[in-house]
CSV table of C-alpha atoms in Angstrom, one decimal:
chain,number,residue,atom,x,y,z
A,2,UNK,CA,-85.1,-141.1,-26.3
A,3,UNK,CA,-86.8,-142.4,-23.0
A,4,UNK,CA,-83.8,-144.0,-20.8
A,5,UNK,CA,-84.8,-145.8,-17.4
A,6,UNK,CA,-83.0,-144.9,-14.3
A,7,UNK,CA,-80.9,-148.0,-13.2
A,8,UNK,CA,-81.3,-149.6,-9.9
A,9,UNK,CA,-78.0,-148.0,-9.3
A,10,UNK,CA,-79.5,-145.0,-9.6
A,11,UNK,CA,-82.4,-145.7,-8.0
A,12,UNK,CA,-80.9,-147.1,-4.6
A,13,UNK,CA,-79.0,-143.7,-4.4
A,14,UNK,CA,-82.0,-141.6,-5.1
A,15,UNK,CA,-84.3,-144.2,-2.2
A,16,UNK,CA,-80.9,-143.3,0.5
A,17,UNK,CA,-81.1,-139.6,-0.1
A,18,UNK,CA,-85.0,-139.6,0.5
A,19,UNK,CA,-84.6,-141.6,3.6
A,20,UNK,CA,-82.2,-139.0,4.9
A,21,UNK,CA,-84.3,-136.3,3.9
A,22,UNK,CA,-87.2,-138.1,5.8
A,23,UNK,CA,-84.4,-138.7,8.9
A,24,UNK,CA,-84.0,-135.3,8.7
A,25,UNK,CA,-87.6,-133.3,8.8
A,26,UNK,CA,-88.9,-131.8,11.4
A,27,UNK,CA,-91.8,-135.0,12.1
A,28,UNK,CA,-88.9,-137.0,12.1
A,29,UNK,CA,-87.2,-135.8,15.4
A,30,UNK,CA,-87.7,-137.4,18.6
A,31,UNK,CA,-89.3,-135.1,20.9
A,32,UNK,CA,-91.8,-134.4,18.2
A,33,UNK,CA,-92.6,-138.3,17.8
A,34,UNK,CA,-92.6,-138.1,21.6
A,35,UNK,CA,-95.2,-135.3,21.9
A,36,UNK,CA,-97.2,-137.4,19.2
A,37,UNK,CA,-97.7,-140.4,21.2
A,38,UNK,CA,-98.6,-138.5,24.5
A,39,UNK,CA,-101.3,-136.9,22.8
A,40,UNK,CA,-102.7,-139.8,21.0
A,41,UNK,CA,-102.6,-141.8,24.8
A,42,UNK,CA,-105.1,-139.3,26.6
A,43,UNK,CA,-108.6,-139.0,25.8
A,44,UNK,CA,-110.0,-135.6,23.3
A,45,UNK,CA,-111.0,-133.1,25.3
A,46,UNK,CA,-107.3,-133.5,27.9
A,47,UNK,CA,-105.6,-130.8,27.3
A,48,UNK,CA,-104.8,-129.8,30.5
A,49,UNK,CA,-103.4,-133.1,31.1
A,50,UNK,CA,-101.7,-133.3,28.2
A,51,UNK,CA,-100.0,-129.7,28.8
A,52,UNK,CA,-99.1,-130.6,32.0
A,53,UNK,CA,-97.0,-133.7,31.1
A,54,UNK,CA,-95.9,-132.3,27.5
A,55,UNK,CA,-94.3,-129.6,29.5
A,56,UNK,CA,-93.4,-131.5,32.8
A,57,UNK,CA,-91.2,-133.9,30.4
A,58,UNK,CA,-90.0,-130.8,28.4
A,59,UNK,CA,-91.6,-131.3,25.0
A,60,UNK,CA,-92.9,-128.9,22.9
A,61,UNK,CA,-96.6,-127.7,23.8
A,62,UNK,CA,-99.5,-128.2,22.0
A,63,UNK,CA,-99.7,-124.8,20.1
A,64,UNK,CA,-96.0,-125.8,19.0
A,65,UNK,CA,-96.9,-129.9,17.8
A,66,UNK,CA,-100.0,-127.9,15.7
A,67,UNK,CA,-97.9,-125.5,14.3
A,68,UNK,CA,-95.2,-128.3,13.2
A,69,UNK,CA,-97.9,-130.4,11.9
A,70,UNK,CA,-99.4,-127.8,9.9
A,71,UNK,CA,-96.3,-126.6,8.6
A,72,UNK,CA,-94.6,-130.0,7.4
A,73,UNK,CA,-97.5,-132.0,6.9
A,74,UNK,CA,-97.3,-131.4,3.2
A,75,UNK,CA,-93.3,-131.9,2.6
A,76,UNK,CA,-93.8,-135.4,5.0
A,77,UNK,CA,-96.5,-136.3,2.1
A,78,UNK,CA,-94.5,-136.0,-0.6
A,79,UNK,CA,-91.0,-137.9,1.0
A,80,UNK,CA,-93.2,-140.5,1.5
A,81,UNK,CA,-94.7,-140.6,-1.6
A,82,UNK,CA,-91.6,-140.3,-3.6
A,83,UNK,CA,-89.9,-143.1,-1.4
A,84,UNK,CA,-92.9,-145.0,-2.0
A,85,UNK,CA,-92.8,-144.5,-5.8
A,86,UNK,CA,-89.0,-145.6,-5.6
A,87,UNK,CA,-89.5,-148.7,-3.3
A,88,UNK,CA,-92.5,-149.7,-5.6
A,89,UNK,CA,-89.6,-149.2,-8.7
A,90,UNK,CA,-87.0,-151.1,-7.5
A,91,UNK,CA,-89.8,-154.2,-6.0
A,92,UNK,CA,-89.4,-153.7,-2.1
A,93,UNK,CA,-91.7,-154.0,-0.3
A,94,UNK,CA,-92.1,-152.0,3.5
C-alpha cells in the first residue's frame, strides 16, 4: 500500500530541486552581488550603499527588498524540500 521512493527516484527528484534553486530569482548573481554589498556597510548607509549598488549597476535597494519579500517564501521551501531529500538519501551538505 505504502511504497518508498527509490534512491533512483530520489536523486532525480534532489537534481530538479537544485535546478529549481539554480534557477530562482535569489539564485542570480547580481542579486547575490547586491546581498553582500549590503551586508559589508554598516545599518544606517544607504546612501553609500545606493551609490555603489548603482555605480556597479545592480539593482537598488527598493528592488533587493522587493525580491526578498517576494521569493523569500518559495527559497524556504526549495531548501527545505532539498533538505528533506538530502536527509533521505544520507548526504550530508
Amino acid at each position: 500500500m505504502f511504497r518508498r521512493k527509490s534512491a533512483q527516484s530520489l536523486r532525480s527528484e534532489l537534481a530538479s530541486v537544485d535546478e529549481l534553486i539554480a534557477a530562482h530569482p535569489l539564485s542570480d548573481p547580481s542579486i547575490r552581488r547586491a546581498h553582500e554589498i549590503i551586508e559589508s556597510h554598516g545599518p544606517g548607509d544607504t546612501e553609500a550603499i545606493a551609490a555603489e549598488l548603482e555605480s556597479l549597476g545592480l539593482p537598488s535597494l527598493d528592488e533587493v527588498g522587493t525580491i526578498q519579500a517576494e521569493q523569500t517564501a518559495s527559497w524556504w521551501r526549495l531548501h527545505r524540500r532539498r533538505r528533506k531529500l538530502t536527509r533521505r538519501l544520507g548526504i550530508t551538505d
